[in-house]
Coordinates of C-alpha atoms in Angstrom, one line a residue:
M245 CA -22.7 -50.0 28.0
P246 CA -25.5 -47.8 27.0
E247 CA -24.5 -44.4 26.3
A248 CA -24.7 -41.0 28.3
R249 CA -28.0 -39.1 28.4
P250 CA -27.4 -36.0 27.0
L251 CA -27.1 -33.8 30.2
L252 CA -28.3 -30.8 28.2
G253 CA -31.5 -32.3 27.2
R254 CA -33.1 -29.6 26.5
L255 CA -30.7 -28.2 24.3
F256 CA -30.4 -31.2 22.4
S257 CA -34.5 -31.7 21.9
P258 CA -35.6 -30.7 18.7
I259 CA -37.5 -28.6 17.5
R260 CA -39.1 -27.6 14.1
L261 CA -39.0 -23.6 12.1
N262 CA -42.2 -23.9 9.6
R263 CA -41.0 -26.7 8.2
L264 CA -38.1 -27.8 8.8
R265 CA -36.7 -29.9 11.4
L266 CA -34.1 -29.1 13.9
P267 CA -32.7 -32.1 15.9
N268 CA -31.0 -29.9 18.6
R269 CA -31.7 -26.2 19.6
L270 CA -27.9 -25.1 18.9
L271 CA -27.6 -22.1 16.0
M272 CA -24.2 -21.2 14.9
S273 CA -24.9 -17.3 14.0
S274 CA -23.7 -15.8 11.0
M275 CA -19.7 -14.5 11.1
H276 CA -17.9 -12.3 8.1
L277 CA -15.5 -14.8 6.8
N278 CA -13.5 -12.5 4.8
L279 CA -12.9 -16.4 3.0
D280 CA -14.7 -15.1 -0.4
E281 CA -11.6 -13.2 -1.1
C282 CA -9.7 -16.9 -1.1
D283 CA -8.9 -18.0 -4.7
D284 CA -10.4 -21.0 -3.4
A285 CA -13.2 -19.6 -1.8
W286 CA -15.8 -21.7 -2.9
R287 CA -14.4 -24.9 -1.4
R288 CA -12.5 -23.0 1.5
M289 CA -16.7 -21.6 2.2
A290 CA -17.6 -25.3 1.9
A291 CA -15.2 -26.8 3.7
F292 CA -15.5 -24.0 6.4
Y293 CA -19.4 -25.5 7.1
A294 CA -18.9 -29.1 6.6
L295 CA -17.0 -29.4 9.6
R296 CA -19.3 -28.1 12.0
A297 CA -22.7 -29.1 10.5
R298 CA -20.5 -33.3 10.9
E299 CA -20.4 -32.3 14.2
G300 CA -23.9 -32.2 15.0
V301 CA -25.0 -28.6 15.0
G302 CA -28.7 -27.6 15.1
L303 CA -28.7 -25.1 12.5
I304 CA -26.2 -22.9 10.6
V305 CA -26.3 -19.6 9.1
S306 CA -24.7 -18.3 6.9
A307 CA -21.9 -15.1 6.5
G308 CA -23.8 -12.3 5.5
C309 CA -25.0 -12.0 1.6
A310 CA -25.2 -9.4 -0.5
P311 CA -28.4 -9.3 -2.3
D312 CA -26.7 -6.3 -4.9
E313 CA -23.6 -5.1 -5.5
A314 CA -23.6 -2.0 -3.5
G315 CA -25.1 -4.3 -0.5
K316 CA -21.6 -6.1 -0.3
T317 CA -18.4 -5.8 1.8
T318 CA -16.2 -5.2 -1.0
Q319 CA -16.1 -5.0 -4.8
G320 CA -15.5 -8.8 -4.5
G321 CA -17.7 -9.8 -1.3
F322 CA -19.8 -13.2 -1.0
A323 CA -23.0 -12.5 -2.7
L324 CA -26.1 -13.9 -4.2
C325 CA -27.1 -11.2 -6.4
R326 CA -26.8 -12.9 -10.2
D327 CA -27.7 -16.3 -11.2
D328 CA -24.5 -17.2 -12.3
E329 CA -23.8 -17.6 -8.6
I330 CA -26.4 -20.0 -7.9
A331 CA -23.8 -23.0 -8.8
G332 CA -21.0 -21.9 -6.2
H333 CA -23.9 -21.8 -3.5
R334 CA -24.7 -24.9 -4.1
L335 CA -21.6 -26.3 -3.6
I336 CA -21.6 -24.6 -0.1
T337 CA -25.1 -25.9 0.5
G338 CA -24.1 -29.5 -0.9
A339 CA -21.8 -30.1 1.5
V340 CA -24.0 -28.9 4.6
H341 CA -26.2 -31.9 3.1
E342 CA -23.8 -34.0 2.3
A343 CA -22.6 -33.3 6.5
G344 CA -25.9 -34.3 7.7
G345 CA -26.8 -30.2 7.8
R346 CA -28.8 -27.6 7.3
I347 CA -28.0 -24.1 6.7
A348 CA -29.6 -21.2 6.2
L349 CA -28.8 -17.7 3.9
Q350 CA -28.3 -14.6 5.5
I351 CA -29.6 -11.7 3.5
L352 CA -27.7 -8.8 4.0
H353 CA -27.2 -5.3 2.8
F354 CA -23.8 -4.0 4.3
G355 CA -25.0 -0.3 4.1
R356 CA -22.7 2.7 5.3
E357 CA -20.6 -0.5 6.5
A358 CA -19.5 -1.8 4.2
F359 CA -15.6 -0.9 2.2
H360 CA -15.8 -0.1 -0.8
G361 CA -16.6 3.4 -2.4
G362 CA -20.4 2.8 -3.9
M363 CA -21.5 2.3 -0.6
V364 CA -25.3 3.8 -0.2
S365 CA -27.4 4.4 3.4
S366 CA -30.4 6.0 4.2
S367 CA -29.0 9.6 4.5
A368 CA -25.3 11.1 3.9
E369 CA -24.5 10.2 7.6
R370 CA -20.4 8.7 7.7
L371 CA -19.8 5.7 9.7
P372 CA -17.2 7.2 12.5
S373 CA -14.6 4.0 11.3
S374 CA -15.1 5.1 7.1
V375 CA -13.2 7.3 5.2
F376 CA -16.5 7.2 2.7
T377 CA -19.4 9.0 2.7
P378 CA -22.6 7.0 1.5
R379 CA -24.5 8.4 -1.0
P380 CA -28.0 8.3 0.0
L381 CA -30.8 5.8 -2.1
S382 CA -33.2 7.6 -3.8
E383 CA -37.4 6.0 -4.0
A384 CA -36.2 3.9 -7.5
E385 CA -33.3 2.7 -5.9
I386 CA -35.0 1.9 -3.0
Q387 CA -37.9 0.1 -4.9
A388 CA -34.8 -1.7 -6.5
T389 CA -33.4 -3.1 -3.7
V390 CA -36.4 -3.9 -2.1
A391 CA -36.7 -6.6 -5.1
A392 CA -33.1 -7.4 -4.7
H393 CA -33.7 -9.1 -1.9
A394 CA -36.7 -10.9 -3.2
D395 CA -34.3 -12.4 -6.1
C396 CA -31.6 -13.3 -3.8
A397 CA -34.0 -15.3 -1.4
A398 CA -35.2 -16.9 -4.8
R399 CA -31.8 -17.5 -5.7
A400 CA -31.1 -18.9 -2.3
V401 CA -34.0 -21.5 -2.8
A402 CA -33.2 -22.6 -6.1
A403 CA -29.0 -23.0 -4.5
G404 CA -30.8 -25.3 -1.8
Y405 CA -30.7 -23.3 1.1
D406 CA -32.9 -24.8 4.1
A407 CA -34.2 -21.3 5.5
I408 CA -33.2 -17.5 4.9
E409 CA -32.3 -14.8 7.7
L410 CA -33.1 -11.6 7.0
L411 CA -31.1 -9.2 9.0
F412 CA -32.0 -5.9 10.1
G413 CA -29.9 -5.1 12.7
Q414 CA -26.3 -4.4 14.6
G415 CA -25.9 -1.0 11.9
F416 CA -26.6 -2.7 8.5
L417 CA -28.5 -1.0 5.5
V418 CA -32.1 -1.3 7.2
H419 CA -31.2 -0.5 10.6
Q420 CA -29.6 2.6 9.2
F421 CA -32.9 3.0 8.0
L422 CA -34.5 2.5 11.3
A423 CA -32.3 4.3 13.9
P424 CA -32.9 8.0 13.7
A425 CA -29.1 8.7 14.6
C426 CA -28.3 7.6 10.7
N427 CA -32.0 8.5 9.0
K428 CA -32.1 11.8 8.4
R429 CA -34.7 11.9 5.5
T430 CA -37.9 13.6 5.2
D431 CA -39.4 11.5 2.6
R432 CA -41.4 8.5 3.2
W433 CA -38.6 6.4 4.0
G434 CA -37.7 9.1 7.1
G435 CA -39.2 10.8 9.9
S436 CA -42.0 8.9 11.8
F437 CA -41.4 6.0 13.3
D438 CA -43.7 4.4 10.4
N439 CA -41.5 5.6 7.9
R440 CA -38.5 4.1 9.4
A441 CA -39.9 0.9 9.6
R442 CA -40.9 0.7 6.3
L443 CA -38.0 -0.5 4.5
A444 CA -37.6 -3.5 7.1
V445 CA -41.4 -4.0 6.0
E446 CA -41.7 -4.4 2.2
I447 CA -38.6 -6.4 2.1
A448 CA -40.2 -8.9 4.8
A449 CA -43.6 -9.0 2.5
A450 CA -41.2 -8.9 -1.0
V451 CA -39.5 -11.8 0.4
R452 CA -41.8 -14.2 2.3
R453 CA -43.9 -13.9 -1.5
R454 CA -41.6 -14.6 -3.3
V455 CA -40.2 -18.2 -1.1
G456 CA -43.9 -18.8 0.1
A457 CA -45.7 -19.3 3.7
D458 CA -44.2 -23.1 4.1
F459 CA -40.4 -21.6 3.7
P460 CA -38.4 -20.9 7.1
L461 CA -37.8 -17.6 7.3
I462 CA -35.6 -15.8 10.1
F463 CA -35.9 -12.0 11.3
R464 CA -32.1 -10.9 12.7
L465 CA -34.3 -8.2 15.1
P466 CA -32.3 -5.3 17.2
C467 CA -33.9 -5.4 20.3
M468 CA -31.2 -3.9 21.9
D469 CA -29.6 -0.7 20.1
L470 CA -27.5 0.2 22.8
L471 CA -26.8 4.2 20.9
P472 CA -27.5 7.5 21.5
D473 CA -30.9 8.1 19.3
G474 CA -30.6 4.4 18.1
L475 CA -34.3 2.5 18.2
D476 CA -36.0 2.5 21.7
A477 CA -37.1 -0.3 23.5
E478 CA -40.8 0.6 22.5
E479 CA -39.6 1.0 18.9
S480 CA -37.7 -2.8 18.8
M481 CA -41.2 -4.3 20.1
A482 CA -43.4 -2.3 17.5
L483 CA -41.0 -2.8 14.7
I484 CA -41.8 -6.7 16.0
G485 CA -45.6 -6.8 15.8
K486 CA -45.3 -4.6 11.9
L487 CA -43.3 -8.0 10.3
L488 CA -45.7 -11.0 12.4
P489 CA -47.9 -10.5 9.5
Y490 CA -44.8 -12.5 7.3
G491 CA -44.8 -14.7 9.0
I492 CA -41.1 -14.8 12.1
D493 CA -40.5 -18.5 12.1
L494 CA -37.5 -17.6 14.7
L495 CA -36.7 -14.3 15.7
N496 CA -32.7 -14.0 16.4
V497 CA -32.5 -11.4 18.6
S498 CA -29.7 -9.0 17.7
I499 CA -28.0 -6.5 19.8
G500 CA -26.1 -3.1 19.0
W501 CA -24.1 -1.9 17.0
H502 CA -20.7 -2.0 15.9
E503 CA -19.8 1.5 16.3
S504 CA -21.7 1.6 19.7
E505 CA -19.1 2.4 23.0
V506 CA -20.9 -0.1 25.0
P507 CA -19.0 -3.9 24.3
T508 CA -21.1 -6.3 23.0
I509 CA -18.7 -9.7 22.3
A510 CA -15.7 -8.7 24.2
A511 CA -14.2 -10.5 27.4
A512 CA -15.4 -8.0 29.5
V513 CA -19.4 -8.6 28.9
P514 CA -20.4 -11.0 31.4
R515 CA -21.9 -14.5 30.0
A516 CA -25.6 -13.9 28.1
A517 CA -25.7 -10.1 29.7
F518 CA -28.0 -8.9 27.1
A519 CA -30.6 -12.1 27.5
D520 CA -33.6 -9.7 29.2
A521 CA -33.4 -8.1 25.0
A522 CA -35.0 -11.7 24.7
R523 CA -37.4 -11.7 27.6
L524 CA -38.7 -8.4 26.6
A525 CA -39.8 -10.0 23.5
R526 CA -41.4 -13.0 25.0
R527 CA -43.2 -10.6 27.4
R528 CA -44.6 -8.8 24.7
Y529 CA -45.0 -11.9 21.9
P530 CA -45.2 -15.1 23.8
Q531 CA -46.1 -17.2 20.7
L532 CA -42.7 -16.2 19.0
K533 CA -39.8 -18.7 18.9
L534 CA -36.7 -16.7 20.3
A535 CA -32.6 -17.0 19.9
V536 CA -30.7 -15.5 22.0
S537 CA -27.4 -14.6 21.6
N538 CA -23.9 -12.6 22.5
R539 CA -21.6 -14.3 25.0
V540 CA -23.0 -17.4 25.1
N541 CA -19.8 -19.5 24.7
D542 CA -20.8 -22.7 26.8
P543 CA -23.5 -24.5 26.0
R544 CA -24.4 -24.9 29.7
D545 CA -25.3 -21.6 29.9
G546 CA -27.1 -22.2 27.2
E547 CA -29.4 -24.9 28.6
A548 CA -30.1 -23.1 31.5
L549 CA -31.9 -19.9 29.4
L550 CA -33.7 -22.2 27.7
L551 CA -35.1 -23.8 31.4
D552 CA -35.5 -20.1 32.2
G553 CA -38.0 -19.5 29.6
C554 CA -36.9 -16.6 28.1
A555 CA -35.2 -18.5 24.1
D556 CA -36.4 -21.4 22.5
V557 CA -33.0 -21.8 20.6
I558 CA -29.4 -20.5 21.4
A559 CA -27.0 -18.7 19.1
M560 CA -23.8 -19.0 19.0
A561 CA -20.7 -17.6 16.6
R562 CA -17.5 -17.5 17.7
P563 CA -17.5 -20.2 20.0
F564 CA -17.7 -22.4 16.8
L565 CA -14.4 -21.1 15.5
A566 CA -12.9 -22.1 18.9
D567 CA -13.9 -25.2 18.3
P568 CA -15.8 -26.5 15.5
A569 CA -17.4 -30.5 17.8
L570 CA -18.8 -27.9 20.3
A571 CA -22.1 -29.6 19.4
S572 CA -21.2 -33.1 19.5
K573 CA -18.9 -33.1 22.4
A574 CA -22.1 -31.2 24.3
E575 CA -24.3 -34.0 23.0
S576 CA -22.0 -36.4 24.9
N577 CA -21.2 -34.2 27.9
R578 CA -17.4 -34.1 27.1
F579 CA -17.6 -30.4 28.5
D580 CA -14.1 -30.3 29.7
E581 CA -12.7 -31.2 25.7
I582 CA -14.3 -28.1 24.2
N583 CA -12.0 -25.5 23.5
A584 CA -14.1 -22.5 24.5
C585 CA -14.0 -19.5 23.0
I586 CA -12.6 -16.5 25.1
A587 CA -14.3 -13.4 23.3
C588 CA -10.6 -12.1 22.9
N589 CA -11.5 -11.3 19.0
Q590 CA -8.1 -10.9 18.1
R591 CA -8.3 -13.4 14.9
C592 CA -12.0 -13.3 13.8
L593 CA -13.6 -9.6 14.3
D594 CA -9.8 -8.1 14.3
H595 CA -9.0 -10.4 11.3
V596 CA -11.9 -9.6 9.3
L597 CA -12.4 -5.1 10.0
T598 CA -8.2 -5.9 8.7
G599 CA -9.2 -7.4 5.3
Q600 CA -7.8 -11.4 6.4
P601 CA -9.6 -14.6 6.2
V602 CA -11.1 -15.5 9.4
G603 CA -9.1 -17.2 12.2
C604 CA -9.0 -17.9 16.1
S605 CA -6.5 -17.3 18.7
V606 CA -7.6 -20.2 20.5
N607 CA -7.5 -22.7 17.5
P608 CA -4.7 -22.3 14.9
D609 CA -6.6 -24.0 12.6
C610 CA -9.3 -22.8 11.9
G611 CA -10.8 -21.3 8.3
L612 CA -7.7 -22.8 7.2
S613 CA -7.7 -24.9 3.6
D614 CA -7.0 -27.9 5.4
E615 CA -9.0 -27.4 9.0
G616 CA -9.2 -30.6 11.5
R617 CA -7.2 -32.6 8.5
Y618 CA -3.3 -33.2 10.5
P619 CA -1.6 -35.1 7.9
P620 CA 0.6 -38.0 8.8
L621 CA 4.5 -37.6 9.3
P622 CA 6.1 -39.6 6.4
R623 CA 7.9 -41.4 9.4
A624 CA 8.1 -42.3 13.1
M625 CA 9.8 -39.4 14.8
E626 CA 11.0 -38.6 18.5
V627 CA 10.2 -35.2 18.8
A628 CA 11.3 -33.2 22.1
V629 CA 9.6 -29.5 22.7
A630 CA 10.7 -27.7 25.7
G631 CA 8.3 -25.2 27.0
G632 CA 5.2 -25.6 28.3
G633 CA 3.0 -22.1 27.4
I634 CA 0.8 -22.2 24.8
S635 CA 2.7 -21.9 22.3
G636 CA 4.8 -25.3 22.7
M637 CA 1.2 -26.8 24.3
G638 CA -0.2 -25.6 20.7
A639 CA 3.3 -27.4 18.6
A640 CA 3.1 -30.6 21.0
L641 CA -0.7 -31.5 20.3
F642 CA 0.0 -30.7 16.1
L643 CA 3.1 -32.9 16.0
A644 CA 1.8 -35.4 18.2
R645 CA -1.8 -35.2 16.0
R646 CA 0.3 -36.2 13.0
G647 CA 2.3 -39.2 14.4
A648 CA 5.1 -37.8 16.0
R649 CA 6.3 -39.0 19.6
V650 CA 6.0 -36.3 21.6
T651 CA 8.1 -35.0 24.6
L652 CA 7.1 -31.8 26.3
F653 CA 9.3 -30.4 28.8
E654 CA 8.4 -27.7 31.4
A655 CA 10.8 -26.6 33.6
G656 CA 7.9 -25.0 36.6
D657 CA 5.2 -27.4 37.6
E658 CA 2.7 -26.2 35.9
L659 CA 1.5 -25.8 31.8
G660 CA 0.2 -22.9 30.7
G661 CA 3.0 -19.7 30.7
Q662 CA 2.8 -15.9 30.4
L663 CA -1.6 -17.7 29.6
R664 CA -1.9 -18.7 33.6
L665 CA -1.2 -15.3 34.2
A666 CA -3.4 -13.6 31.9
A667 CA -5.8 -15.8 33.6
R668 CA -5.4 -14.0 36.4
I669 CA -6.5 -11.1 35.5
P670 CA -10.2 -9.5 35.8
Q671 CA -12.1 -9.8 32.9
K672 CA -9.6 -12.8 31.5
E673 CA -10.8 -15.3 33.8
E674 CA -11.8 -17.6 30.7
F675 CA -8.5 -17.9 29.3
A676 CA -7.4 -20.6 32.1
A677 CA -10.0 -23.0 29.9
T678 CA -8.0 -22.6 27.1
I679 CA -5.3 -24.1 29.3
R680 CA -7.1 -26.8 30.6
H681 CA -8.1 -27.5 26.9
Y682 CA -4.7 -28.2 25.5
R683 CA -3.9 -30.0 28.9
G684 CA -6.7 -33.1 28.5
E685 CA -5.9 -32.4 24.9
L686 CA -2.2 -33.6 25.4
L687 CA -2.7 -36.4 27.3
R688 CA -5.3 -37.6 24.6
A689 CA -2.8 -37.5 22.1
G690 CA -0.7 -39.4 24.2
V691 CA 2.4 -36.4 24.9
A692 CA 4.0 -37.3 27.0
V693 CA 4.3 -34.2 30.0
R694 CA 7.3 -33.6 32.3
L695 CA 6.9 -30.8 34.7
G696 CA 9.6 -29.7 37.0
C697 CA 11.7 -31.0 34.3
R698 CA 14.0 -27.8 32.4
F699 CA 15.3 -29.2 29.0
D700 CA 18.9 -28.8 29.3
E701 CA 21.8 -30.5 28.1
R702 CA 21.4 -33.6 30.9
A703 CA 17.8 -34.2 28.5
L704 CA 19.8 -34.7 25.5
D705 CA 22.0 -37.2 26.7
G706 CA 21.4 -40.9 25.6
A707 CA 18.1 -39.5 23.3
R708 CA 18.0 -39.0 19.6
W709 CA 15.4 -36.5 18.9
D710 CA 14.6 -36.5 15.0
H711 CA 13.4 -32.8 15.8
V712 CA 13.2 -30.5 19.5
V713 CA 11.3 -27.0 19.3
L714 CA 11.9 -24.5 21.6
A715 CA 9.1 -22.8 23.3
Q716 CA 10.2 -21.1 26.0
G717 CA 9.0 -17.6 26.1
A718 CA 10.4 -14.6 27.2
A719 CA 11.8 -13.1 30.8
P720 CA 10.7 -10.0 31.9
R721 CA 12.6 -7.3 30.8
R722 CA 14.3 -4.7 33.6
P723 CA 15.6 -1.5 32.5
E724 CA 19.0 -0.3 32.7
S725 CA 18.4 3.0 32.9
V726 CA 16.0 3.5 35.5
P727 CA 18.0 3.8 38.9
G728 CA 16.5 1.9 42.2
L729 CA 15.6 -1.3 40.1
E730 CA 17.6 -3.7 43.0
L731 CA 15.9 -2.6 46.1
P732 CA 13.7 -4.9 47.6
H733 CA 10.4 -3.7 47.1
V734 CA 10.5 -3.0 43.3
R735 CA 8.9 -6.4 41.5
D736 CA 8.3 -8.2 38.6
Y737 CA 5.1 -8.2 37.5
A738 CA 5.5 -12.0 37.0
E739 CA 5.8 -12.2 41.2
V740 CA 2.9 -10.2 41.8
L741 CA 1.0 -11.8 39.3
E742 CA 2.2 -15.8 39.7
Q743 CA 3.4 -15.2 43.3
G744 CA 0.5 -13.5 44.3
C745 CA 3.2 -11.3 45.8
P746 CA 1.4 -8.0 47.7
V747 CA 2.4 -4.5 46.8
A748 CA 2.0 -1.0 49.0
F749 CA -0.5 1.4 47.6
P750 CA 0.5 4.0 46.0
V751 CA 2.2 1.5 43.2
V752 CA 3.8 3.3 40.2
V753 CA 3.8 0.6 37.1
I754 CA 7.1 0.5 34.6
G755 CA 5.4 0.6 31.3
G756 CA 2.6 1.3 29.4
G757 CA 2.5 -2.2 27.4
G758 CA -0.8 -4.6 27.3
I759 CA 1.0 -6.7 30.5
A760 CA 1.8 -3.3 32.6
C761 CA -2.2 -2.1 31.2
D762 CA -3.2 -5.6 32.7
L763 CA -1.1 -5.3 35.3
A764 CA -2.7 -2.3 37.2
K765 CA -6.2 -3.8 36.5
Y766 CA -5.6 -6.2 38.9
L767 CA -3.8 -4.2 41.2
A768 CA -6.4 -2.5 41.4
A769 CA -9.2 -4.9 41.8
K770 CA -6.7 -6.0 44.2
R771 CA -6.3 -3.0 46.6
G772 CA -8.5 -3.4 49.8
K773 CA -10.0 -6.6 48.7
L774 CA -9.2 -8.5 52.0
T775 CA -10.9 -5.4 54.0
R776 CA -14.5 -5.2 51.8
D777 CA -14.4 -9.3 52.0
A778 CA -13.9 -8.4 56.3
R779 CA -16.3 -6.0 56.5
A780 CA -18.6 -7.3 53.9
Y781 CA -19.3 -10.6 55.8
L782 CA -19.6 -9.0 59.3
A783 CA -22.1 -6.3 58.2

């Protein structure tokens, strides 16, 4: 039987960036991993990228790599500022190439976004979330920083990288020079836009001279700042024009600052909400190849953006944490098998900001040294898992992949547990995709699922279980100190979220935790919906 052709024909068509030919238009964007802090850092990073390369992503962009000591995220951060670091980087590029992939090095100077006391910036403007005030770079230090970028680029070529991405946005050093919000200089590096853009231009010129005209160079440029006193739209477009002479082989559209009050990657952000920034660049510079980014976590949305014409490449980051095989599944039209990123930020961004290695809430394997490998159990085992919430499903799937014969018991008539309730909250609807993924994976792994079947003494009768895993979740707590809880108008949150039980307003929510806040948000959205919908239709 012939293989089904990819439904996403545009996404899986080749594209050329200078001399580099990519088999498809999926770009795995740069992410901070903190794997460089691990004892076996180079091996861990090589395995992380190789796994995703093996699954067919068109181009991987590495974690941000510092060109000098001051530019590191921490004093021991990911860097390529010395010749003796080339060998470690060759482990990464070698592993990716052996897996059939291509990888670009992102050169990133953290500036005041660093986590060490030796940070530098355009001015002595402290990042609101930092305890350190940066030291302004002197004229000589600025020139040394430009040279360091060029030297780093040359080492990247020697290390075997297929391309280089220069990150000039997202609030890092070059952006700190570009934006009036943190550039208070009065010399030739501050004040007018031409002066504030000078560092970006000189770095671009120095890097291009060093790597040559035919080496692929990607620019990640700020196209929508979302910060008071940041770059405005006209300055963003003018910056692109200033960099055109240095060969923009791909313009990767960058959105926002980490300190912006406007969310850019949270679940509250609609899918592809910032595609208009790419459209703006497309109208001004139709000759450029563009990559669109931020909250594009479904390859079908990526195909739509390509067909719309706003971009030539789809840049995704955290979706490749949730599912390393995203590209291969999308190419073979297995969309329901994709473990979707739910934009929770809990084990990716939050982990990195607290100095922990990257992880993923919906993919517990992510970033582990043995990610994607399931060593077989020493012998065949019969295992019962009690509870069909996300913990029970995860345990059952892990054990089945290791060769156990697993039976999962769920007292209710649906899998998902508390996660099903969370998926009913406005802006958390994407949580339902995690349940869908795990439900399908359980079936594919051969797990016997028993719905409407509580694990009790009857489940033990006549059955020999080598192990029993308890994953039965939690029950709502009813505080005894609050009088009147027995009255008929007092409801548990599960009755409202799961059963759709209506409530009369005004309503009081007892509790101030995450569930209480979610319930309040749900009730606020629900209030008057029947009337609003009817009036909208009648109008």
